[in-house]
Amino acid sequence: MSRKRITAKENNLSPLAWGLAFGIVFGFLLQKGGVTKYDVILGQLLLTDFTVLKIILSAVVTGMLGIYLMKSLGWVKLQPKSGSVGMNVIGGLIFGVGFAVLGYCPGTIAGAIGNGFLDALVGGVIGIWIGAGLFAAMYPKLRNGILTIGDYGDVTVPRLLKVNDWFVVIPAATLIIIVLYWLERAGL
Amino acid sequence: MGLLTEVSWSPYAVGIAIGVLSWLSFLILKKPLSCSTSFASTSGMIERLFRGKKVEQKPYYQRIGLKIDWQWMLVLGITIGSLISALLSGDFALKWVPALWLLAFGDTPLLRLVVATVGGIFMGFGARWADGCTSGHGISGTLQLAVSSWISDFLLHRRYPDGAAHFQSDWIGGG
């Protein structure tokens, strides 16, 4: 009995410990990449500094190749988010406004705090809490209405096109690498 | 130690390492890396402090759960990891106003704090509306080729040139 309880407790603890460990590595990398800084993020939005795009595209191409390989081997299951036109188009636009005005995103703002930026802690985080709270208050009115318009569920591009994963993964990875190569060639 | 004390690394090295981190997250936690939901659960937990248990009954909080989970710890870890990196390289500095902001608007913290709060409200609201942020959609969803994420990316990234161009011409004066 007591033995069982301990195991259950350990199982509960371990995702928290792993989450913390992954977060520390993630935050370390974000800071070394410079994206814990407002100036670097605004530089991307103003198209004068392409650090953010380079990091995101390198992460996506690396992640995509590895995750789809592990999926082929049966090691992992994909977990694509469900979505709809009403959710992703409108939400993406509102988020984009917030991103341009705040100059941090939810992940990098946590890193900005670690880097010493007090506008992230005192301004930005409180704003994100308020925004999320407003959404939670409005959610009962939205969930069966605008958020369901143009629903496409948790489909992925390969499933949507009804093709083998690699018919999408390889061209997408190639395209991303070409974009990165082009950015370097253009001296950006 | 030399590498760890450098102020910055190549963006490609950082990106590839984040990609590898996403493999480990899928393998070990069985979850994609994502951040923004934990801001919503924190918001709900703060509200619960003031208004009591009834806050938990809100449909949105029923859906996401008001507890400290792996993602909450991930976000806490990001702050710690960034702090360690900045301290090791001497890049840590307490600042109220970022340099680029200072050039455009001066060094008054109050204006920056008000604007950051307003931006945060849009971001917190928009991230919940789209059900994801730069991590959940931008990296984790995009690398899974999720339709929801590619559409979100296109729109939130589409916004930048417009939004930033306005920002530049209206506020920084075309600089």
PDB file of C-alpha atoms in Angstrom, chain A residues 14-20 22-34 36-39 42-48 51-56 58-60 62-68 70 75-119 122-140 142-143 146-147 152-153 155-158 160 165 168-169 172 176 180 183-184, chain B residues 3-40 42-43 46-47 58-61 63 68-71 73-86 88-89 91-101 105 112-113 115-140 142-152 155-161 163-165 167-168 172:
ATOM      1  CA  SER A  14       8.992  13.647 -12.267  1.00  0.00           C
ATOM      2  CA  PRO A  15       7.180  15.715 -14.951  1.00  0.00           C
ATOM      3  CA  LEU A  16       7.701  18.790 -12.739  1.00  0.00           C
ATOM      4  CA  ALA A  17      11.408  18.055 -12.351  1.00  0.00           C
ATOM      5  CA  TRP A  18      11.813  17.393 -16.079  1.00  0.00           C
ATOM      6  CA  GLY A  19       9.852  20.546 -16.890  1.00  0.00           C
ATOM      7  CA  LEU A  20      12.185  22.579 -14.685  1.00  0.00           C
ATOM      8  CA  PHE A  22      14.135  21.532 -19.764  1.00  0.00           C
ATOM      9  CA  GLY A  23      13.178  25.097 -18.852  1.00  0.00           C
ATOM     10  CA  ILE A  24      16.649  25.851 -17.481  1.00  0.00           C
ATOM     11  CA  VAL A  25      18.256  24.597 -20.706  1.00  0.00           C
ATOM     12  CA  PHE A  26      15.671  26.437 -22.825  1.00  0.00           C
ATOM     13  CA  GLY A  27      16.216  29.705 -20.921  1.00  0.00           C
ATOM     14  CA  PHE A  28      19.994  29.345 -21.112  1.00  0.00           C
ATOM     15  CA  LEU A  29      19.751  28.902 -24.895  1.00  0.00           C
ATOM     16  CA  LEU A  30      17.323  31.800 -25.362  1.00  0.00           C
ATOM     17  CA  GLN A  31      19.648  34.117 -23.437  1.00  0.00           C
ATOM     18  CA  LYS A  32      22.714  32.978 -25.395  1.00  0.00           C
ATOM     19  CA  GLY A  33      20.705  33.552 -28.573  1.00  0.00           C
ATOM     20  CA  GLY A  34      19.948  37.118 -27.480  1.00  0.00           C
ATOM     21  CA  THR A  36      15.592  37.530 -24.109  1.00  0.00           C
ATOM     22  CA  LYS A  37      16.160  41.125 -25.225  1.00  0.00           C
ATOM     23  CA  TYR A  38      13.536  43.579 -26.453  1.00  0.00           C
ATOM     24  CA  ASP A  39      16.054  45.150 -28.845  1.00  0.00           C
ATOM     25  CA  LEU A  42      12.068  44.507 -32.143  1.00  0.00           C
ATOM     26  CA  GLY A  43      15.004  44.275 -34.561  1.00  0.00           C
ATOM     27  CA  GLN A  44      13.302  41.265 -36.130  1.00  0.00           C
ATOM     28  CA  LEU A  45       9.955  43.038 -36.324  1.00  0.00           C
ATOM     29  CA  LEU A  46      11.647  46.032 -37.959  1.00  0.00           C
ATOM     30  CA  LEU A  47      13.502  43.613 -40.272  1.00  0.00           C
ATOM     31  CA  THR A  48      16.915  44.941 -39.228  1.00  0.00           C
ATOM     32  CA  THR A  51      18.298  36.542 -35.147  1.00  0.00           C
ATOM     33  CA  VAL A  52      14.766  35.522 -34.128  1.00  0.00           C
ATOM     34  CA  LEU A  53      13.939  34.058 -37.536  1.00  0.00           C
ATOM     35  CA  LYS A  54      17.273  32.200 -37.707  1.00  0.00           C
ATOM     36  CA  ILE A  55      16.709  30.609 -34.297  1.00  0.00           C
ATOM     37  CA  ILE A  56      13.080  29.657 -34.976  1.00  0.00           C
ATOM     38  CA  SER A  58      16.851  26.233 -37.223  1.00  0.00           C
ATOM     39  CA  ALA A  59      14.802  24.876 -34.319  1.00  0.00           C
ATOM     40  CA  VAL A  60      11.884  23.960 -36.583  1.00  0.00           C
ATOM     41  CA  THR A  62      15.977  20.247 -36.531  1.00  0.00           C
ATOM     42  CA  GLY A  63      12.867  19.457 -34.513  1.00  0.00           C
ATOM     43  CA  MET A  64      10.814  18.439 -37.549  1.00  0.00           C
ATOM     44  CA  LEU A  65      13.380  16.005 -38.942  1.00  0.00           C
ATOM     45  CA  GLY A  66      13.946  14.391 -35.530  1.00  0.00           C
ATOM     46  CA  ILE A  67      10.290  14.206 -34.487  1.00  0.00           C
ATOM     47  CA  TYR A  68       9.133  12.749 -37.806  1.00  0.00           C
ATOM     48  CA  MET A  70      11.059   9.198 -34.206  1.00  0.00           C
ATOM     49  CA  TRP A  75       8.987   6.243 -30.520  1.00  0.00           C
ATOM     50  CA  VAL A  76       6.771   9.315 -30.253  1.00  0.00           C
ATOM     51  CA  LYS A  77       3.212  10.363 -31.035  1.00  0.00           C
ATOM     52  CA  LEU A  78       2.521  13.732 -32.595  1.00  0.00           C
ATOM     53  CA  GLN A  79       0.393  16.139 -30.589  1.00  0.00           C
ATOM     54  CA  PRO A  80      -0.759  18.791 -33.020  1.00  0.00           C
ATOM     55  CA  LYS A  81      -3.099  21.406 -31.567  1.00  0.00           C
ATOM     56  CA  SER A  82      -6.699  21.590 -32.746  1.00  0.00           C
ATOM     57  CA  GLY A  83      -7.635  24.790 -34.440  1.00  0.00           C
ATOM     58  CA  SER A  84     -10.076  26.726 -36.559  1.00  0.00           C
ATOM     59  CA  VAL A  85     -10.039  29.781 -38.778  1.00  0.00           C
ATOM     60  CA  GLY A  86     -11.826  31.687 -35.987  1.00  0.00           C
ATOM     61  CA  MET A  87      -9.180  30.707 -33.445  1.00  0.00           C
ATOM     62  CA  ASN A  88      -5.927  30.882 -35.354  1.00  0.00           C
ATOM     63  CA  VAL A  89      -6.576  33.801 -37.698  1.00  0.00           C
ATOM     64  CA  ILE A  90      -8.109  36.161 -35.149  1.00  0.00           C
ATOM     65  CA  GLY A  91      -5.964  34.961 -32.246  1.00  0.00           C
ATOM     66  CA  GLY A  92      -2.807  35.163 -34.355  1.00  0.00           C
ATOM     67  CA  LEU A  93      -3.593  38.769 -35.315  1.00  0.00           C
ATOM     68  CA  ILE A  94      -4.296  39.837 -31.712  1.00  0.00           C
ATOM     69  CA  PHE A  95      -1.151  38.053 -30.539  1.00  0.00           C
ATOM     70  CA  GLY A  96       0.871  39.778 -33.263  1.00  0.00           C
ATOM     71  CA  VAL A  97      -0.273  43.213 -32.081  1.00  0.00           C
ATOM     72  CA  GLY A  98       0.734  42.289 -28.542  1.00  0.00           C
ATOM     73  CA  PHE A  99       4.086  40.973 -29.735  1.00  0.00           C
ATOM     74  CA  ALA A 100       4.943  44.184 -31.593  1.00  0.00           C
ATOM     75  CA  VAL A 101       3.898  46.411 -28.675  1.00  0.00           C
ATOM     76  CA  LEU A 102       5.363  44.334 -25.839  1.00  0.00           C
ATOM     77  CA  GLY A 103       8.506  43.123 -27.622  1.00  0.00           C
ATOM     78  CA  TYR A 104       8.607  39.811 -25.771  1.00  0.00           C
ATOM     79  CA  CYS A 105       6.605  36.597 -26.178  1.00  0.00           C
ATOM     80  CA  PRO A 106       5.416  34.341 -23.333  1.00  0.00           C
ATOM     81  CA  GLY A 107       8.572  32.196 -23.445  1.00  0.00           C
ATOM     82  CA  THR A 108      11.141  34.928 -23.985  1.00  0.00           C
ATOM     83  CA  ILE A 109       9.537  37.211 -21.379  1.00  0.00           C
ATOM     84  CA  ALA A 110      10.390  34.618 -18.723  1.00  0.00           C
ATOM     85  CA  GLY A 111      13.959  34.743 -20.035  1.00  0.00           C
ATOM     86  CA  ALA A 112      13.923  38.555 -20.134  1.00  0.00           C
ATOM     87  CA  ILE A 113      13.150  38.577 -16.413  1.00  0.00           C
ATOM     88  CA  GLY A 114      16.179  36.338 -15.780  1.00  0.00           C
ATOM     89  CA  ASN A 115      18.229  38.736 -17.893  1.00  0.00           C
ATOM     90  CA  GLY A 116      17.212  41.648 -15.614  1.00  0.00           C
ATOM     91  CA  PHE A 117      14.540  43.423 -17.667  1.00  0.00           C
ATOM     92  CA  LEU A 118      12.107  44.914 -15.180  1.00  0.00           C
ATOM     93  CA  ASP A 119       9.665  46.080 -17.882  1.00  0.00           C
ATOM     94  CA  VAL A 122       6.411  44.615 -13.833  1.00  0.00           C
ATOM     95  CA  GLY A 123       4.698  45.479 -17.132  1.00  0.00           C
ATOM     96  CA  GLY A 124       4.578  42.582 -19.534  1.00  0.00           C
ATOM     97  CA  VAL A 125       3.841  39.635 -17.268  1.00  0.00           C
ATOM     98  CA  ILE A 126       1.053  41.477 -15.453  1.00  0.00           C
ATOM     99  CA  GLY A 127      -0.424  42.406 -18.836  1.00  0.00           C
ATOM    100  CA  ILE A 128      -0.339  38.777 -20.020  1.00  0.00           C
ATOM    101  CA  TRP A 129      -2.085  37.683 -16.807  1.00  0.00           C
ATOM    102  CA  ILE A 130      -4.792  40.320 -17.321  1.00  0.00           C
ATOM    103  CA  GLY A 131      -5.225  39.362 -20.995  1.00  0.00           C
ATOM    104  CA  ALA A 132      -5.492  35.657 -20.151  1.00  0.00           C
ATOM    105  CA  GLY A 133      -7.973  36.437 -17.354  1.00  0.00           C
ATOM    106  CA  LEU A 134     -10.118  38.503 -19.750  1.00  0.00           C
ATOM    107  CA  PHE A 135     -10.150  35.607 -22.181  1.00  0.00           C
ATOM    108  CA  ALA A 136     -11.177  33.174 -19.440  1.00  0.00           C
ATOM    109  CA  ALA A 137     -14.042  35.527 -18.555  1.00  0.00           C
ATOM    110  CA  MET A 138     -15.209  35.723 -22.174  1.00  0.00           C
ATOM    111  CA  TYR A 139     -14.618  32.049 -22.985  1.00  0.00           C
ATOM    112  CA  PRO A 140     -18.175  30.812 -22.259  1.00  0.00           C
ATOM    113  CA  LEU A 142     -16.733  32.417 -27.428  1.00  0.00           C
ATOM    114  CA  ARG A 143     -16.304  28.684 -27.222  1.00  0.00           C
ATOM    115  CA  ILE A 146     -16.483  32.433 -33.112  1.00  0.00           C
ATOM    116  CA  LEU A 147     -13.849  29.913 -32.005  1.00  0.00           C
ATOM    117  CA  TYR A 152     -10.226  21.857 -38.992  1.00  0.00           C
ATOM    118  CA  GLY A 153      -9.343  19.947 -35.822  1.00  0.00           C
ATOM    119  CA  VAL A 155      -4.981  17.892 -38.751  1.00  0.00           C
ATOM    120  CA  THR A 156      -1.380  18.100 -40.000  1.00  0.00           C
ATOM    121  CA  VAL A 157      -0.323  19.138 -43.488  1.00  0.00           C
ATOM    122  CA  PRO A 158       0.580  15.563 -44.593  1.00  0.00           C
ATOM    123  CA  LEU A 160      -4.636  17.141 -45.006  1.00  0.00           C
ATOM    124  CA  ASP A 165       4.786  12.466 -44.080  1.00  0.00           C
ATOM    125  CA  VAL A 168       5.945  17.243 -46.850  1.00  0.00           C
ATOM    126  CA  VAL A 169       8.836  17.037 -44.376  1.00  0.00           C
ATOM    127  CA  ALA A 172       9.557  21.906 -45.972  1.00  0.00           C
ATOM    128  CA  ILE A 176      13.699  26.374 -44.658  1.00  0.00           C
ATOM    129  CA  LEU A 180      18.441  30.393 -44.084  1.00  0.00           C
ATOM    130  CA  LEU A 183      19.515  35.151 -45.372  1.00  0.00           C
ATOM    131  CA  GLU A 184      23.236  34.490 -44.911  1.00  0.00           C
TER     132      GLU A 184
ATOM    133  CA  LEU B   3      31.778  28.553 -24.194  1.00  0.00           C
ATOM    134  CA  LEU B   4      29.402  29.083 -21.256  1.00  0.00           C
ATOM    135  CA  THR B   5      30.820  32.520 -20.444  1.00  0.00           C
ATOM    136  CA  GLU B   6      30.403  33.872 -23.978  1.00  0.00           C
ATOM    137  CA  VAL B   7      27.782  36.621 -24.255  1.00  0.00           C
ATOM    138  CA  SER B   8      26.154  35.121 -27.327  1.00  0.00           C
ATOM    139  CA  TRP B   9      26.144  32.004 -29.447  1.00  0.00           C
ATOM    140  CA  SER B  10      25.432  31.551 -33.130  1.00  0.00           C
ATOM    141  CA  PRO B  11      21.648  31.682 -33.701  1.00  0.00           C
ATOM    142  CA  TYR B  12      21.961  28.476 -35.726  1.00  0.00           C
ATOM    143  CA  ALA B  13      23.648  26.646 -32.827  1.00  0.00           C
ATOM    144  CA  VAL B  14      20.943  27.936 -30.455  1.00  0.00           C
ATOM    145  CA  GLY B  15      18.160  26.939 -32.858  1.00  0.00           C
ATOM    146  CA  ILE B  16      19.548  23.445 -33.444  1.00  0.00           C
ATOM    147  CA  ALA B  17      19.919  22.931 -29.677  1.00  0.00           C
ATOM    148  CA  ILE B  18      16.286  24.030 -29.127  1.00  0.00           C
ATOM    149  CA  GLY B  19      15.298  21.532 -31.846  1.00  0.00           C
ATOM    150  CA  VAL B  20      17.137  18.767 -29.988  1.00  0.00           C
ATOM    151  CA  LEU B  21      15.436  19.892 -26.751  1.00  0.00           C
ATOM    152  CA  SER B  22      12.085  19.460 -28.518  1.00  0.00           C
ATOM    153  CA  TRP B  23      13.014  15.822 -29.340  1.00  0.00           C
ATOM    154  CA  LEU B  24      13.767  15.166 -25.669  1.00  0.00           C
ATOM    155  CA  SER B  25      10.551  16.834 -24.583  1.00  0.00           C
ATOM    156  CA  PHE B  26       8.545  14.549 -26.889  1.00  0.00           C
ATOM    157  CA  LEU B  27      10.504  11.486 -25.779  1.00  0.00           C
ATOM    158  CA  ILE B  28      10.559  12.061 -22.024  1.00  0.00           C
ATOM    159  CA  LEU B  29       7.575  14.285 -21.195  1.00  0.00           C
ATOM    160  CA  LYS B  30       5.521  13.122 -24.209  1.00  0.00           C
ATOM    161  CA  LYS B  31       4.671  16.792 -24.706  1.00  0.00           C
ATOM    162  CA  PRO B  32       5.732  19.491 -27.140  1.00  0.00           C
ATOM    163  CA  LEU B  33       7.483  22.545 -25.672  1.00  0.00           C
ATOM    164  CA  SER B  34       4.974  25.312 -24.978  1.00  0.00           C
ATOM    165  CA  CYS B  35       4.701  28.232 -22.563  1.00  0.00           C
ATOM    166  CA  SER B  36       1.628  30.415 -22.682  1.00  0.00           C
ATOM    167  CA  THR B  37      -1.001  28.224 -20.995  1.00  0.00           C
ATOM    168  CA  SER B  38       0.885  28.480 -17.714  1.00  0.00           C
ATOM    169  CA  PHE B  39       0.368  32.270 -17.751  1.00  0.00           C
ATOM    170  CA  ALA B  40      -3.372  31.635 -17.940  1.00  0.00           C
ATOM    171  CA  THR B  42      -1.217  31.545 -12.999  1.00  0.00           C
ATOM    172  CA  SER B  43      -3.740  34.283 -13.730  1.00  0.00           C
ATOM    173  CA  ILE B  46      -4.017  34.668  -8.530  1.00  0.00           C
ATOM    174  CA  GLU B  47      -7.720  35.346  -9.051  1.00  0.00           C
ATOM    175  CA  LYS B  58     -14.973  28.968 -14.820  1.00  0.00           C
ATOM    176  CA  PRO B  59     -15.197  26.784 -17.941  1.00  0.00           C
ATOM    177  CA  TYR B  60     -11.792  27.907 -19.220  1.00  0.00           C
ATOM    178  CA  TYR B  61     -10.058  27.043 -15.958  1.00  0.00           C
ATOM    179  CA  ARG B  63     -10.377  23.056 -19.253  1.00  0.00           C
ATOM    180  CA  ILE B  68       1.471  23.946 -11.081  1.00  0.00           C
ATOM    181  CA  ASP B  69       2.288  21.471 -13.849  1.00  0.00           C
ATOM    182  CA  TRP B  70       5.339  20.610 -15.955  1.00  0.00           C
ATOM    183  CA  GLN B  71       4.768  23.629 -18.211  1.00  0.00           C
ATOM    184  CA  MET B  73       7.991  24.592 -14.126  1.00  0.00           C
ATOM    185  CA  LEU B  74       9.320  24.951 -17.675  1.00  0.00           C
ATOM    186  CA  VAL B  75       8.561  28.686 -17.638  1.00  0.00           C
ATOM    187  CA  LEU B  76      10.125  29.057 -14.178  1.00  0.00           C
ATOM    188  CA  GLY B  77      13.149  27.167 -15.508  1.00  0.00           C
ATOM    189  CA  ILE B  78      13.450  29.581 -18.442  1.00  0.00           C
ATOM    190  CA  THR B  79      13.896  32.469 -16.008  1.00  0.00           C
ATOM    191  CA  ILE B  80      16.496  30.524 -14.003  1.00  0.00           C
ATOM    192  CA  GLY B  81      18.371  29.328 -17.111  1.00  0.00           C
ATOM    193  CA  SER B  82      18.466  32.814 -18.581  1.00  0.00           C
ATOM    194  CA  LEU B  83      19.701  34.225 -15.264  1.00  0.00           C
ATOM    195  CA  ILE B  84      22.499  31.621 -15.092  1.00  0.00           C
ATOM    196  CA  SER B  85      23.546  32.350 -18.670  1.00  0.00           C
ATOM    197  CA  ALA B  86      23.506  36.131 -18.147  1.00  0.00           C
ATOM    198  CA  LEU B  88      28.084  33.619 -16.385  1.00  0.00           C
ATOM    199  CA  SER B  89      28.721  36.008 -19.263  1.00  0.00           C
ATOM    200  CA  ASP B  91      25.353  40.150 -19.468  1.00  0.00           C
ATOM    201  CA  PHE B  92      22.990  40.527 -16.502  1.00  0.00           C
ATOM    202  CA  ALA B  93      21.804  44.050 -15.773  1.00  0.00           C
ATOM    203  CA  LEU B  94      18.688  45.376 -14.064  1.00  0.00           C
ATOM    204  CA  LYS B  95      16.970  47.705 -16.529  1.00  0.00           C
ATOM    205  CA  TRP B  96      13.581  49.395 -16.577  1.00  0.00           C
ATOM    206  CA  VAL B  97      13.846  50.494 -20.189  1.00  0.00           C
ATOM    207  CA  PRO B  98      15.441  48.591 -23.112  1.00  0.00           C
ATOM    208  CA  ALA B  99      18.074  50.470 -25.169  1.00  0.00           C
ATOM    209  CA  LEU B 100      16.010  50.731 -28.364  1.00  0.00           C
ATOM    210  CA  TRP B 101      13.041  52.074 -26.412  1.00  0.00           C
ATOM    211  CA  PHE B 105      11.024  57.515 -26.027  1.00  0.00           C
ATOM    212  CA  ARG B 112       7.441  51.804 -20.981  1.00  0.00           C
ATOM    213  CA  LEU B 113       5.599  49.970 -18.196  1.00  0.00           C
ATOM    214  CA  VAL B 115       2.923  50.217 -23.000  1.00  0.00           C
ATOM    215  CA  ALA B 116       4.388  46.840 -21.964  1.00  0.00           C
ATOM    216  CA  THR B 117       1.277  46.146 -19.890  1.00  0.00           C
ATOM    217  CA  VAL B 118      -1.032  47.031 -22.785  1.00  0.00           C
ATOM    218  CA  GLY B 119       1.043  44.869 -25.147  1.00  0.00           C
ATOM    219  CA  GLY B 120       0.920  42.068 -22.590  1.00  0.00           C
ATOM    220  CA  ILE B 121      -2.884  42.265 -22.402  1.00  0.00           C
ATOM    221  CA  PHE B 122      -3.164  41.839 -26.190  1.00  0.00           C
ATOM    222  CA  MET B 123      -0.613  39.030 -26.102  1.00  0.00           C
ATOM    223  CA  GLY B 124      -2.202  37.155 -23.200  1.00  0.00           C
ATOM    224  CA  PHE B 125      -5.634  37.484 -24.791  1.00  0.00           C
ATOM    225  CA  GLY B 126      -4.447  36.567 -28.302  1.00  0.00           C
ATOM    226  CA  ALA B 127      -2.402  33.581 -27.126  1.00  0.00           C
ATOM    227  CA  ARG B 128      -5.484  32.106 -25.414  1.00  0.00           C
ATOM    228  CA  TRP B 129      -7.668  32.883 -28.417  1.00  0.00           C
ATOM    229  CA  ALA B 130      -5.284  31.117 -30.828  1.00  0.00           C
ATOM    230  CA  ASP B 131      -4.474  28.468 -28.179  1.00  0.00           C
ATOM    231  CA  GLY B 132      -0.740  28.917 -28.448  1.00  0.00           C
ATOM    232  CA  CYS B 133       2.224  31.267 -28.683  1.00  0.00           C
ATOM    233  CA  THR B 134       5.638  31.461 -30.279  1.00  0.00           C
ATOM    234  CA  SER B 135       6.667  28.209 -28.558  1.00  0.00           C
ATOM    235  CA  GLY B 136       3.487  26.141 -28.807  1.00  0.00           C
ATOM    236  CA  HIS B 137       2.516  27.158 -32.341  1.00  0.00           C
ATOM    237  CA  GLY B 138       5.643  28.856 -33.669  1.00  0.00           C
ATOM    238  CA  ILE B 139       8.114  26.099 -32.848  1.00  0.00           C
ATOM    239  CA  SER B 140       6.359  22.953 -31.590  1.00  0.00           C
ATOM    240  CA  THR B 142       5.220  24.224 -36.906  1.00  0.00           C
ATOM    241  CA  LEU B 143       7.699  21.383 -36.593  1.00  0.00           C
ATOM    242  CA  GLN B 144       4.798  18.921 -36.381  1.00  0.00           C
ATOM    243  CA  LEU B 145       3.382  20.487 -39.547  1.00  0.00           C
ATOM    244  CA  ALA B 146       0.107  21.212 -37.720  1.00  0.00           C
ATOM    245  CA  VAL B 147      -2.338  23.176 -39.862  1.00  0.00           C
ATOM    246  CA  SER B 148      -3.495  25.199 -36.823  1.00  0.00           C
ATOM    247  CA  SER B 149       0.077  26.298 -36.167  1.00  0.00           C
ATOM    248  CA  TRP B 150       1.032  27.133 -39.748  1.00  0.00           C
ATOM    249  CA  ILE B 151      -2.027  29.385 -40.024  1.00  0.00           C
ATOM    250  CA  SER B 152      -1.277  31.017 -36.657  1.00  0.00           C
ATOM    251  CA  LEU B 155      -0.877  35.611 -39.244  1.00  0.00           C
ATOM    252  CA  LEU B 156       1.139  36.472 -36.225  1.00  0.00           C
ATOM    253  CA  HIS B 157       4.287  36.739 -38.292  1.00  0.00           C
ATOM    254  CA  ARG B 158       2.444  38.607 -41.043  1.00  0.00           C
ATOM    255  CA  ARG B 159       1.565  41.181 -38.488  1.00  0.00           C
ATOM    256  CA  TYR B 160       5.195  42.031 -37.789  1.00  0.00           C
ATOM    257  CA  PRO B 161       6.201  43.874 -40.932  1.00  0.00           C
ATOM    258  CA  GLY B 163       2.913  46.460 -37.148  1.00  0.00           C
ATOM    259  CA  ALA B 164       6.617  47.128 -36.974  1.00  0.00           C
ATOM    260  CA  ALA B 165       6.561  49.456 -39.964  1.00  0.00           C
ATOM    261  CA  PHE B 167       5.779  51.403 -35.075  1.00  0.00           C
ATOM    262  CA  GLN B 168       8.841  52.616 -36.901  1.00  0.00           C
ATOM    263  CA  ILE B 172      10.732  56.057 -34.083  1.00  0.00           C
TER     264      ILE B 172
END
